[in-house]
Each structure stands twice: as structure tokens, then as C-alpha cells.
CSV table of C-alpha atoms and ligand atoms in Angstrom, one decimal:
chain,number,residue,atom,x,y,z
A,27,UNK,CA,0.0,0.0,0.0
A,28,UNK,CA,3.0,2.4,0.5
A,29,UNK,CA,4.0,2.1,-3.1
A,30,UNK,CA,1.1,2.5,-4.0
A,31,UNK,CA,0.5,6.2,-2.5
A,32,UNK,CA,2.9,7.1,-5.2
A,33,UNK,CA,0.3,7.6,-7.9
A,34,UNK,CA,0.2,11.6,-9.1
A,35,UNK,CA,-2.5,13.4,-8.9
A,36,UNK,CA,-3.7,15.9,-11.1
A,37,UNK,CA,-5.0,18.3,-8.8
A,38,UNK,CA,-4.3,21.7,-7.7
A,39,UNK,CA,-0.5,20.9,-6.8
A,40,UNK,CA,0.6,19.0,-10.1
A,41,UNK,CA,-1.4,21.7,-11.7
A,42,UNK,CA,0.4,24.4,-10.7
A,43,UNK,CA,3.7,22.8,-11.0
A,44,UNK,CA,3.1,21.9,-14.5
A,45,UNK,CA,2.8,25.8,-15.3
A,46,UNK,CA,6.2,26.0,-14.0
A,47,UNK,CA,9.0,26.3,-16.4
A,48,UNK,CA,10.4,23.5,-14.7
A,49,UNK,CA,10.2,20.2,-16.9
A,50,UNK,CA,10.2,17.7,-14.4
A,51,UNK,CA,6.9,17.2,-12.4
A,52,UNK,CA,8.2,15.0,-9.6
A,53,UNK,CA,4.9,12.6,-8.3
A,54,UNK,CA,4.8,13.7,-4.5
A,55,UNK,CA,4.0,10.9,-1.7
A,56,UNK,CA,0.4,11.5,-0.7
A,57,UNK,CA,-2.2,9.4,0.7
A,58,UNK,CA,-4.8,11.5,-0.7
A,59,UNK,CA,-4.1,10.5,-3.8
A,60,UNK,CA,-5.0,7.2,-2.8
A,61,UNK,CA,-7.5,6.4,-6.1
A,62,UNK,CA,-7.4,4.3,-8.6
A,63,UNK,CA,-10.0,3.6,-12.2
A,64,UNK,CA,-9.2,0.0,-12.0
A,65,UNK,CA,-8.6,-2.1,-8.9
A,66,UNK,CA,-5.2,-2.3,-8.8
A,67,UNK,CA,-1.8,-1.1,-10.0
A,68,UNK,CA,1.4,-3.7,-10.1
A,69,UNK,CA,0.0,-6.3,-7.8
A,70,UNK,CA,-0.4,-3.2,-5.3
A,71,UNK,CA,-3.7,-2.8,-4.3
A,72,UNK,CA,-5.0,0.8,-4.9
A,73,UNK,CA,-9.3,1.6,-4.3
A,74,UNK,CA,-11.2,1.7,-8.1
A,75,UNK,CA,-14.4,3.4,-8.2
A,76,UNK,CA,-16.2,0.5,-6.8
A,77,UNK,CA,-15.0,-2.2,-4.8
A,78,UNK,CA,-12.4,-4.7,-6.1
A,79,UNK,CA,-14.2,-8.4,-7.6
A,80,UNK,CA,-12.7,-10.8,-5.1
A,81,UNK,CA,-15.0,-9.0,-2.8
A,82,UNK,CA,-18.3,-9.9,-4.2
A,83,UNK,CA,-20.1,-13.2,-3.1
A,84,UNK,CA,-18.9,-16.1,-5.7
A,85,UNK,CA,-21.4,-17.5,-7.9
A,86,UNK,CA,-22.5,-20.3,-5.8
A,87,UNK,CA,-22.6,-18.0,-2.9
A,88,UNK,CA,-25.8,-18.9,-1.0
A,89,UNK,CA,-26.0,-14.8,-0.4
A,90,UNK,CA,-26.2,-14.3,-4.2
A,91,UNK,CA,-28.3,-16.9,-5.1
A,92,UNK,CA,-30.7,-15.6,-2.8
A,93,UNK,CA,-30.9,-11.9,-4.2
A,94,UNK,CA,-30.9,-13.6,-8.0
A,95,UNK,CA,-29.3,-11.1,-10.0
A,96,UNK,CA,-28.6,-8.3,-7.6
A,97,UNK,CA,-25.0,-9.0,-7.2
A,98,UNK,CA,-24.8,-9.1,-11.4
A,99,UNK,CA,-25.6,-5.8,-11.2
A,100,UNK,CA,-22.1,-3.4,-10.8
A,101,UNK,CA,-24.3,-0.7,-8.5
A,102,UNK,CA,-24.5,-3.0,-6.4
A,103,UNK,CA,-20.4,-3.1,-5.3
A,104,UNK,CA,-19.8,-0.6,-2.6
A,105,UNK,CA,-18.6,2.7,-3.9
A,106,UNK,CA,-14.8,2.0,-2.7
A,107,UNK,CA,-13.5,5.6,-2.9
A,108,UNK,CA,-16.0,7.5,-0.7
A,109,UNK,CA,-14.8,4.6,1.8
A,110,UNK,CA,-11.2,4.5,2.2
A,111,UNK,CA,-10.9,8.2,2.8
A,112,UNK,CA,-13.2,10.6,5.1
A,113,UNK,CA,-12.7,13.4,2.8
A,114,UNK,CA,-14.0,11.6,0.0
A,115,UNK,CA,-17.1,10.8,1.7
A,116,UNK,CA,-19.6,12.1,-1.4
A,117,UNK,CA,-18.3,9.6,-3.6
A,118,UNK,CA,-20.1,7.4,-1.9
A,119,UNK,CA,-23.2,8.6,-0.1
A,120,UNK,CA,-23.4,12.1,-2.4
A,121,UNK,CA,-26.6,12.1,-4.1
A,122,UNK,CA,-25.7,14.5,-6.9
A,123,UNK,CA,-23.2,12.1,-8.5
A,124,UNK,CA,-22.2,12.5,-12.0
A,125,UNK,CA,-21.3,11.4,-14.3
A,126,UNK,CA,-25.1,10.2,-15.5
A,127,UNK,CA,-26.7,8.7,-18.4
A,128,UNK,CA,-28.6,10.7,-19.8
A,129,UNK,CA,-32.5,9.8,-21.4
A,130,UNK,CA,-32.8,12.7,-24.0
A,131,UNK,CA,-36.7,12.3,-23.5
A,132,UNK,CA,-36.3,13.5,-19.8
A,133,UNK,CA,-34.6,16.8,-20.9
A,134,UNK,CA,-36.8,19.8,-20.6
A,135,UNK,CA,-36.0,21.9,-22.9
A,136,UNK,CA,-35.4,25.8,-21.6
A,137,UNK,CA,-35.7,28.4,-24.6
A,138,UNK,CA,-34.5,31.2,-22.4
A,139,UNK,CA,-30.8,29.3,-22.1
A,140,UNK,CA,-28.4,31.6,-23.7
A,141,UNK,CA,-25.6,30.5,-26.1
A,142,UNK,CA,-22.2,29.4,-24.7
A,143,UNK,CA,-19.4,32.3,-24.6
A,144,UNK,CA,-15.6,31.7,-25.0
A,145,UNK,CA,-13.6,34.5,-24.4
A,146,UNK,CA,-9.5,34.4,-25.0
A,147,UNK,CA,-9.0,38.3,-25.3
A,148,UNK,CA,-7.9,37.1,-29.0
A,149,UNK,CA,-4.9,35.2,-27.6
A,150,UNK,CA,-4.4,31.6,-29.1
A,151,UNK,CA,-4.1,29.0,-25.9
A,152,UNK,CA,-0.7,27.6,-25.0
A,153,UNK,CA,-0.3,25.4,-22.4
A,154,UNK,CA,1.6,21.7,-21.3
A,155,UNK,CA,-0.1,18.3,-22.1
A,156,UNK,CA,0.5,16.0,-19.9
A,157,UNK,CA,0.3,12.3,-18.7
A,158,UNK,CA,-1.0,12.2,-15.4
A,159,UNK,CA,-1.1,8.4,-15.0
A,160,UNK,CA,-4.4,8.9,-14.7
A,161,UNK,CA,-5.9,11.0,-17.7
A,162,UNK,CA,-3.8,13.0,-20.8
A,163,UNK,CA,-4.5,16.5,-19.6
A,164,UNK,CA,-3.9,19.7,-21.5
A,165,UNK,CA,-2.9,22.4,-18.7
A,166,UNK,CA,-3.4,26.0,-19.9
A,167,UNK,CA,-0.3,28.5,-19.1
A,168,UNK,CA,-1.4,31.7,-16.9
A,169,UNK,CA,-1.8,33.7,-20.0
A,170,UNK,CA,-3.9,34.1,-21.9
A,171,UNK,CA,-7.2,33.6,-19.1
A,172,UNK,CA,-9.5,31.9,-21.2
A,173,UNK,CA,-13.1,32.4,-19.7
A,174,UNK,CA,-16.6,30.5,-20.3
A,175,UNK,CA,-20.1,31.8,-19.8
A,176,UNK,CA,-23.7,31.7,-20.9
A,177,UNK,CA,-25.8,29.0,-21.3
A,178,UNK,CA,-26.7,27.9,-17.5
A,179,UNK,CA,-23.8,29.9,-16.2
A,180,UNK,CA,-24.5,32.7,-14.1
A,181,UNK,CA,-21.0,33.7,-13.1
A,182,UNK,CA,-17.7,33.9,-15.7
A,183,UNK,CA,-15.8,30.7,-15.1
A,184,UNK,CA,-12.3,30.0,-15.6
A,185,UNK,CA,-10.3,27.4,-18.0
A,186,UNK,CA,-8.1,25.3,-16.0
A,187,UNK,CA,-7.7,21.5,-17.8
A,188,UNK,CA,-8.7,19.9,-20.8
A,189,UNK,CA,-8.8,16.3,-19.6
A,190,UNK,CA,-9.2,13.7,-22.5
A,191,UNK,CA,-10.8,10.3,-21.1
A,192,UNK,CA,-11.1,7.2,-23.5
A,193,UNK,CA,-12.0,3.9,-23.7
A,194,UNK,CA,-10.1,0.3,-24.6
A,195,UNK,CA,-12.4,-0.2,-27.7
A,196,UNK,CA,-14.7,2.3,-29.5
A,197,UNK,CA,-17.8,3.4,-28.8
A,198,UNK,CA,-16.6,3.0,-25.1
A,199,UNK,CA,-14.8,5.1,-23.1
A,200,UNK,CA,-16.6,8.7,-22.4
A,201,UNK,CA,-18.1,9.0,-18.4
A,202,UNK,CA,-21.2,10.5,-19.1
A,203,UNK,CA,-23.9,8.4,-21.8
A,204,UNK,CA,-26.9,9.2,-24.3
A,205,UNK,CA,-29.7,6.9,-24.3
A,206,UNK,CA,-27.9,4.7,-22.5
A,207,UNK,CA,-25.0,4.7,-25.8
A,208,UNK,CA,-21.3,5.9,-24.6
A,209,UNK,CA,-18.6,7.3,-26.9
A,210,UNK,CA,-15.2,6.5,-27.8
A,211,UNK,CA,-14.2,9.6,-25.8
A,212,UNK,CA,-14.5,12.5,-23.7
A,213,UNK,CA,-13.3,15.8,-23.3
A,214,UNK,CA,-13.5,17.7,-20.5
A,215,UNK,CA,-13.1,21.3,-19.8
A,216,UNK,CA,-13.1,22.5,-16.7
A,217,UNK,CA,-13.4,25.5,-15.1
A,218,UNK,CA,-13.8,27.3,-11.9
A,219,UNK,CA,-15.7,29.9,-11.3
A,220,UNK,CA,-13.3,33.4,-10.8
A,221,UNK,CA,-15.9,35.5,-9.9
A,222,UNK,CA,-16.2,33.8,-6.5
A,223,UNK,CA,-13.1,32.1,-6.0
A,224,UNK,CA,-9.3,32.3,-6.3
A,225,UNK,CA,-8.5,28.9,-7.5
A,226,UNK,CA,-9.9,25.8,-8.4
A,227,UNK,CA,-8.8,24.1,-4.6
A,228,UNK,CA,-10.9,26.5,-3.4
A,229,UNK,CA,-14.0,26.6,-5.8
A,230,UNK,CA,-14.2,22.5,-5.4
A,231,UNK,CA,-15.0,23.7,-1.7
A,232,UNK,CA,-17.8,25.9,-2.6
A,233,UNK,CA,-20.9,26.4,-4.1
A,234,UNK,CA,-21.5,27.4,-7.8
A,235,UNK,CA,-17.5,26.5,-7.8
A,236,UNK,CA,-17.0,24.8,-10.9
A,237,UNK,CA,-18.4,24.4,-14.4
A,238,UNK,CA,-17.2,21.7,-16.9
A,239,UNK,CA,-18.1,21.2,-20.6
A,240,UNK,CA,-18.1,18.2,-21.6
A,241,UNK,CA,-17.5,16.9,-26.2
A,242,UNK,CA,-18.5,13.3,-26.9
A,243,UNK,CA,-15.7,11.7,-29.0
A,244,UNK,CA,-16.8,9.4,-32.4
A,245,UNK,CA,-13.8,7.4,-34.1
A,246,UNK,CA,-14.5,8.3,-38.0
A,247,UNK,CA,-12.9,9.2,-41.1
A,248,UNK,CA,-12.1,13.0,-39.8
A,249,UNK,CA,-10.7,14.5,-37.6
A,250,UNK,CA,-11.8,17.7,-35.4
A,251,UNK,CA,-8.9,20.2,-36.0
A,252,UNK,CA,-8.4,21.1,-32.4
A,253,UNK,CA,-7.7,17.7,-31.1
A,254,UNK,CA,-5.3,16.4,-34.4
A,255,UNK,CA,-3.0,19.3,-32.6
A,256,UNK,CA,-3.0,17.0,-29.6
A,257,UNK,CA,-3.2,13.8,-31.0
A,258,UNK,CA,-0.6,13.6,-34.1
A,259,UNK,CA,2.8,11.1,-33.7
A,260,UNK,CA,4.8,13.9,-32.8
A,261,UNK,CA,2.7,15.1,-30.1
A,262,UNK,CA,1.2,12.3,-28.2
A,263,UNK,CA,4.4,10.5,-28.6
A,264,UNK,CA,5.7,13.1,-26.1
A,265,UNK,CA,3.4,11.7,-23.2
A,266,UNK,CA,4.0,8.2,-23.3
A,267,UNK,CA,4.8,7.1,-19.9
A,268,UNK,CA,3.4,9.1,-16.8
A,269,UNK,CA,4.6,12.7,-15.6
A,270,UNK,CA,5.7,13.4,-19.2
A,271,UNK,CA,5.0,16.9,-20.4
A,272,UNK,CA,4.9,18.5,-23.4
A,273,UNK,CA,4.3,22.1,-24.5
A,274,UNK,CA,2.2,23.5,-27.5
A,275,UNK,CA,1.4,26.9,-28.1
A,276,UNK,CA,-0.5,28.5,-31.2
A,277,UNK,CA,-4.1,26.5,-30.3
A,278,UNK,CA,-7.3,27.8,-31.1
A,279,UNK,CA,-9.3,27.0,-28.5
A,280,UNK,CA,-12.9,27.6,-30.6
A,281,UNK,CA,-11.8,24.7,-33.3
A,282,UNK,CA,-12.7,22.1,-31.0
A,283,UNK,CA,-16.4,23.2,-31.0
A,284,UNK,CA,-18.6,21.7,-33.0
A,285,UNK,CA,-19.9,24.4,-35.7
A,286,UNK,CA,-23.3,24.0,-34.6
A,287,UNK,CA,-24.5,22.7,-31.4
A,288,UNK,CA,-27.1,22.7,-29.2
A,289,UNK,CA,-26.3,21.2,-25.0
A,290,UNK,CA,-27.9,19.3,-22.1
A,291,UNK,CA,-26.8,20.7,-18.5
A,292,UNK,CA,-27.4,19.5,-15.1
A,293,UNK,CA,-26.0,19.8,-11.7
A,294,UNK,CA,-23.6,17.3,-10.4
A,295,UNK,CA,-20.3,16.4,-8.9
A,296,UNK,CA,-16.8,15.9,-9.8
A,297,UNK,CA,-16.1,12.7,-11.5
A,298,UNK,CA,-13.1,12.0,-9.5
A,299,UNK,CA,-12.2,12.4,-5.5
A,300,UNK,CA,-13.4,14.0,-3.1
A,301,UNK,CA,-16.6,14.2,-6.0
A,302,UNK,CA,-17.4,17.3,-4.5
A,303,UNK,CA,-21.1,18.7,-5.6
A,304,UNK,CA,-20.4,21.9,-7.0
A,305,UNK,CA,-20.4,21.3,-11.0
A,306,UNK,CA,-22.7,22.6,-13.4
A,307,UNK,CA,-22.1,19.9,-16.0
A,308,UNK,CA,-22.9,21.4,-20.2
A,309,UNK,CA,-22.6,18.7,-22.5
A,310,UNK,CA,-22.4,19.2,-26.0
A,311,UNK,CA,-24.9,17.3,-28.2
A,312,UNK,CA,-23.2,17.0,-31.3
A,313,UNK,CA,-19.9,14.5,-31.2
A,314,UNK,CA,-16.8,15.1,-32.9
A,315,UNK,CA,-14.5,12.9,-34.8
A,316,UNK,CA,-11.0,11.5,-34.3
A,317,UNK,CA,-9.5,9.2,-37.1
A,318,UNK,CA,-9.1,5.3,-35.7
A,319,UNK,CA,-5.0,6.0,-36.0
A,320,UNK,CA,-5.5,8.7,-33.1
A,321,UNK,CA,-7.5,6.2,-30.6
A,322,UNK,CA,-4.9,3.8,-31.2
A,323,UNK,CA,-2.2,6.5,-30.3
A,324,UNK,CA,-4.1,7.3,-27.2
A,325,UNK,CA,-4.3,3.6,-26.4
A,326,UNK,CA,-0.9,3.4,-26.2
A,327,UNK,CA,-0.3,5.7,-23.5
A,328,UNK,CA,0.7,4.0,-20.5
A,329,UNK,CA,-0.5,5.0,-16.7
A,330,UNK,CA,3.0,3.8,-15.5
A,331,UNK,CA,6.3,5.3,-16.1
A,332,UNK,CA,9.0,3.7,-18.5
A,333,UNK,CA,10.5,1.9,-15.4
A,334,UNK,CA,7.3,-0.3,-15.3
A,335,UNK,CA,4.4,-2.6,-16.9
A,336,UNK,CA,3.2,-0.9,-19.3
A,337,UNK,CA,-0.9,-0.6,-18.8
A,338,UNK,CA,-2.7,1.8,-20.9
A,339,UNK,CA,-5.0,4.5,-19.8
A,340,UNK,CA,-7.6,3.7,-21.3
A,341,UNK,CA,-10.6,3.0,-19.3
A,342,UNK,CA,-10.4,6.2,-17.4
A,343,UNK,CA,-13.6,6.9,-16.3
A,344,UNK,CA,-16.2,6.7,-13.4
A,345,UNK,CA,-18.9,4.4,-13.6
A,346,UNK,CA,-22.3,5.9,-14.1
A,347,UNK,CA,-23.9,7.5,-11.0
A,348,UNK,CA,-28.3,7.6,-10.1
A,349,UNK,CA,-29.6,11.2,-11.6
A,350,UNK,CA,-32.4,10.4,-9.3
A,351,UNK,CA,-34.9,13.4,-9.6
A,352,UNK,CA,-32.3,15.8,-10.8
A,353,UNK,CA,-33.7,18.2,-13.6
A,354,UNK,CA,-31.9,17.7,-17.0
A,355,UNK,CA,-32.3,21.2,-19.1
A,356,UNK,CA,-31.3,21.4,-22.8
A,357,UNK,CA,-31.4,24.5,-25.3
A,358,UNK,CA,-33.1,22.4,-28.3
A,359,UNK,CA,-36.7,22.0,-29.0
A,360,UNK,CA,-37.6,18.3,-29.0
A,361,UNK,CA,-41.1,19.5,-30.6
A,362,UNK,CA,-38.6,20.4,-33.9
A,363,UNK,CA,-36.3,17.4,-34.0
A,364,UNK,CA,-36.1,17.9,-37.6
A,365,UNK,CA,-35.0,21.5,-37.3
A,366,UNK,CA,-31.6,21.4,-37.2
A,367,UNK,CA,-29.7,23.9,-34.3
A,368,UNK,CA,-29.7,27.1,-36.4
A,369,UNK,CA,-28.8,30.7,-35.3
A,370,UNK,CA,-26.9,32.5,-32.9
A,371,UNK,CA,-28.0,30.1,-29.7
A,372,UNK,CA,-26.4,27.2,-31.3
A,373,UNK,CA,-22.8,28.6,-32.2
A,374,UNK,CA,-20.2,29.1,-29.6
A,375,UNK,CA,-19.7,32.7,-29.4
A,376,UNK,CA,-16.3,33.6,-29.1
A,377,UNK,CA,-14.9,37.3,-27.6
A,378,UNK,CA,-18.5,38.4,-28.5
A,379,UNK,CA,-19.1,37.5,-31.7
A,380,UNK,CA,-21.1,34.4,-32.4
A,381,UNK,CA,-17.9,31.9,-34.3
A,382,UNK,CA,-18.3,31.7,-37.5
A,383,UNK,CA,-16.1,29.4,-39.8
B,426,NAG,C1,-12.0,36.8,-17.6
B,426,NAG,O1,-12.7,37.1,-16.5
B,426,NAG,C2,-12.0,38.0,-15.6
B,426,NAG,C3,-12.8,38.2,-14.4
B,426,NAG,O2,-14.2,38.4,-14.7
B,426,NAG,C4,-11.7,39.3,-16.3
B,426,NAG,O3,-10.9,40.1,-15.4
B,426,NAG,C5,-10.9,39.0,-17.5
B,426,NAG,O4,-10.7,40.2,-18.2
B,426,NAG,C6,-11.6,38.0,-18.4
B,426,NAG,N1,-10.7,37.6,-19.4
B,426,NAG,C7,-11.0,37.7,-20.7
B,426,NAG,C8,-9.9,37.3,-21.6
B,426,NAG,O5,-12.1,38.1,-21.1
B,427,NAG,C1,-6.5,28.7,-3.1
B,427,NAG,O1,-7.3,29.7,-2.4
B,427,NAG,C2,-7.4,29.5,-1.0
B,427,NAG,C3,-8.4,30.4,-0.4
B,427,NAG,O2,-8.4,31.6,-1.2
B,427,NAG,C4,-6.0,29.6,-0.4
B,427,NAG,O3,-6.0,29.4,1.0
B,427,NAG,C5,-5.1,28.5,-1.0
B,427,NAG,O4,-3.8,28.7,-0.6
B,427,NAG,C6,-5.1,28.6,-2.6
B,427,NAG,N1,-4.4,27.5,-3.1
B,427,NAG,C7,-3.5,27.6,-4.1
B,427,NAG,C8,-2.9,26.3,-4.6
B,427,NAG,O5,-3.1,28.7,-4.5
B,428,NAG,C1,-18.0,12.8,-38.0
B,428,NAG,O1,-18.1,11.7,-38.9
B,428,NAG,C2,-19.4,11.3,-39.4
B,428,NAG,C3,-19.2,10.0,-40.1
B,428,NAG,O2,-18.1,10.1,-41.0
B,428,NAG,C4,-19.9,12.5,-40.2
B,428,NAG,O3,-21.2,12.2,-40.6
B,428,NAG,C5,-20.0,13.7,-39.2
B,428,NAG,O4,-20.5,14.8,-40.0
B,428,NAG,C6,-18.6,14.0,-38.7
B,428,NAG,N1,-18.8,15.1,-37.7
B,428,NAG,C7,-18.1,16.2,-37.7
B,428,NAG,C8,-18.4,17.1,-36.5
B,428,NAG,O5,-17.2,16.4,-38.5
């Protein structure tokens, strides 16, 4: 278990460590990084999401022959992380989970949800990608402040990671679902909310603290232009192994949007511990497109450093959490499903003007 400690998260302190100039973003001991996707790591046994098989009655098991098919059922393993650390305690009795499937005929739609706003004062994005053995994250520099607002968002909100999650096969692999379908990916951009707080430690703390966006992933012939920056050979090549960093400058942080779009929102948690309830979740409705040559790049990433087993990170996300009676709100009209998402509330408006390409 003390080895196993060593995992790196990629929270507030590796955050602002990557911003450094320094390259080398040394994993500090620390049990509350204690957290794993899967159950364990090199024979060492670090908490998943849920709790480890061994600990589920055999079939056979008197206990689960009784229940019938209860045990089948994965909600049905103890939610491991909100149990092996206090702080954590939302992961497992929270009740505003995330991520969700979501049933697109329980959204209500909301015509007075304004379009999403992007503002970069004008500045392309430059920043470090980076393996954090747990996700590929893309870690904005200081400057320029890139900002989100509108749609649900009642306060200006603050970029602080693009995390990239992904699956071991496709059409597998995001956190969040559609009719019960998942996608080869997920992006995540998240955000805390600067009008209230100072950083993103502190906005996990509070209410109204953090706002993520959330872009399904399709494998498919094309590729969106923002992420082939990320994801060509000479990039992602740079992040094999855990703690490697790599820096890109000259992105344009509007290409990854969709040209079009409309979004679902809802109010959950953080997908990760402590799972703290303070996100107002926006996911885009329209999925974008990575070639198969890409997934397979991000498939090779490996969780470990070069020292040992490789194990890829794919598979880096929660398991699906009860909406319960939580409202899901969305800006399209399910009375028009042939209309397709036209005008100013479907584009991403960006510095002010809607985005046009
Ligand atoms: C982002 O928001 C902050 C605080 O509201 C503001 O000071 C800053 O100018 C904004 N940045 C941009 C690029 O709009
Ligand atoms: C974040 O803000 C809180 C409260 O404003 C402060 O105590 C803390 O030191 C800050 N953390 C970092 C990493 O700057
Ligand atoms: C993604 O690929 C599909 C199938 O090739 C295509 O129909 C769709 O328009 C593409 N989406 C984007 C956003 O380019």
C-alpha cells in the first residue's frame, strides 16, 4: 500500500507545477491521492471506483443466489473511494453524482438558455499536455485567461484543464452516456468559477464553484482540427509514460467546437475524488471525430512510467452515477427534432461575436 501512494494526482498541486518552467513534475508521496480507475496497479492494491471483484459473493454464494441477479448488477459493489478516505465521503453517499446517463426524452427543454461564450481576449491557448497516469490532460499556461459563460452559467468561469478520457475499444470510453450509448471519448473542460473564488482548490469547496463542458468523441474518417494538434505522432508520442509533459502553443481553442450545437446541463459532482457537488455539468450534443489512428495513439499511453508494466489508460472513467430526480435542461426543441440547431443560440460565441467558420 505504500507504493502504492505514489500515484500523481492531477489536482491543484501538479497543476500548478506543470505551469512552471520546470520540466520535471516530480509525483509527491500523498495518501490522498489514494485512487485508482481499476482495482489495482502492479499487484499493489489501490481503491477503483467501486470495490475490487474478489470481494463480491462467488457464484454459488448462497448470499447471491438468494438476491438472483442483484450481485450481477455493478451498483451494487460498494462505492470504494468515498470509503477509504473521510474526505472523499460524497463519492459514496453524495446524491448529486455524476457522471449520468442521460435519457434525452427526460430533458426539458429551456428556450431562455443563452448561447455558450468563450472568451481568450484574442490570444491563441498555449499550455503543457500531460500524462498524469491517470488521464492525458492539457494544462493551460497563466496567460492568456480563457473564460466561459452563458448558457446555465450565471457567473464567468475560468479554464483550468482539458482532460481527454477514453476507452479500450470504441464506442466505449466517455463518463457520461446518451440513451444509455457511450462514446469513444471524452473531453473535459473545466473550469472554476473566478468570480467567486481564487483557484480551483478553493472553488471545489464551494458552491456554484465549478463548471465543466463536456464533447463526446466518435472514431471516424475525420478528424476535429483542435484535437489532431494534440493527437498527431509527434505530439502524443511526447506523453507516453506518466509525468511526461509536453508544451504546444499556437491553439485555437474555438476549433474544437462543433460548428453548430445545441447542449444538455445538469447539476452534479466531480467525476473524480473528493466528488465534490459543486459542478454545473454542459454537455455538448453534437460529437466530434477522431481518425481510428489517433484512438490507437491514445491507447498506447501508458498509466506507469518507463521503469514499469506498461498498462494503458484507457478506461479512465467513473462508472455511471443515479440522476435520481435531478432536472436535465437542454437549449433544443424536441417539438422540432427535424429543425436542425440554427442561429446565434447554437454557435459558440467567441470574444463576443457568435464563431463563424
Ligand atoms: C476573464 O474574467 C476575468 C474576471 O471576470 C476578467 O478580469 C478577464 O478580463 C476575463 N478575461 C478575458 C480574456 O475576457
Ligand atoms: C486557493 O485559495 C485558497 C483560499 O483563497 C488559499 O487558501 C489557497 O492557498 C489557494 N491555493 C493555491 C494552490 O493557490
Ligand atoms: C463525423 O463523422 C461522421 C461520419 O463520417 C460524419 O457524418 C459527421 O459529420 C462528422 N462530424 C463532424 C463534426 O465532422
Amino acid at each position: 500500500m505504500g507504493s502504492a501512494a505514489r500515484l500523481s494526482a492531477p489536482g491543484a498541486l501538479v497543476l500548478w507545477a506543470a505551469l512552471g518552467a520546470a520540466a520535471h513534475i516530480g509525483p509527491a508521496p500523498d495518501p490522498e491521492d489514494w485512487w485508482s480507475y481499476k482495482d489495482n496497479l502492479q499487484g499493489n492494491f489501490v481503491p477503483g471506483p467501486r470495490s475490487p471483484s474478489p470481494f463480491l459473493p462467488a457464484s454459488g454464494d448462497p448470499a447471491s443466489e438468494r438476491s438472483g441477479t442483484l450481485y450481477m448488477c455493478i451498483s451494487s459493489r460498494p462505492p470504494f473511494w468515498g470509503l477509504v478516505n473521510a474526505a472523499w465521503s460524497l463519492c459514496a453517499v453524495g446524491k448529486r453524482q455524476s457522471p449520468v446517463d442521460v435519457e434525452l426524452k427526460r430533458v426539458l427543454y429551456d428556450p431562455f438558455l443563452p448561447p455558450l461564450r468563450l472568451s481568450t481576449g484574442g490570444e491563441k491557448l498555449r499550455g503543457t499536455l500531460y500524462n498524469t497516469g491517470r488521464h492525458v490532460s492539457f494544462l493551460p499556461a497563466p496567460r492568456p485567461v480563457v473564460n466561459v459563460s452563458g448558457g446555465p452559467l450565471l457567473y464567468s468561469h475560468r479554464l483550468s484543464e482539458l482532460r481527454l478520457l477514453f476507452g479500450a475499444r470504441d464506442g466505449a470510453g466517455s463518463e457520461h452516456q446518451i440513451n444509455h450509448q457511450g462514446f469513444s471519448a471524452e473531453v473535459q473542460l473545466i473550469h472554476f468559477n473566478q468570480e467567486l473564488y481564487g483557484n480551483l482548490s478553493a472553488a471545489s469547496r464551494g458552491p456554484n464553484g465549478l463548471a465543466i463542458l463536456s464533447l463526446f468523441v466518435n472514431v471516424a474518417g475525420s478528424s476535429n482540427p483542435f484535437l489532431s494538434r494534440l493527437l498527431n505522432r509527434d505530439t502524443i508520442t511526447r506523453i507516453s509514460y506518466k509525468n511526461d509533459a509536453y508544451f504546444l502553443q499556437d491553439l485555437s481553442l474555438e476549433l474544437l467546437f462543433p460548428e453548430s450545437f445545441g447542449f444538455i446541463t445538469y447539476q452534479g459532482s466531480l467525476s473524480t475524488p473528493p466528488c465534490s457537488e459543486t459542478v454545473t455539468w454542459i454537455l455538448i450534443d453534437r460529437a466530434l471525430n477522431i481518425t481510428s489512428l489517433q484512438m490507437h495513439s491514445l491507447r498506447l499511453l501508458s498509466q506507469n512510467p518507463p521503469s514499469q508494466i506498461f498498462q494503458s489508460l484507457s478506461g479512465n472513467g467513473r462508472p455511471l452515477q443515479p440522476l435520481a430526480h435531478r432536472a436535465l435542461r437542454g437549449n433544443r426543441d424536441p417539438r422540432h427534432p427535424e429543425r436542425r440547431c440554427r442561429g446565434p443560440n447554437y454557435r459558440l460565441h467567441v470574444d463576443g461575436a457568435p464563431h463563424g467558420r
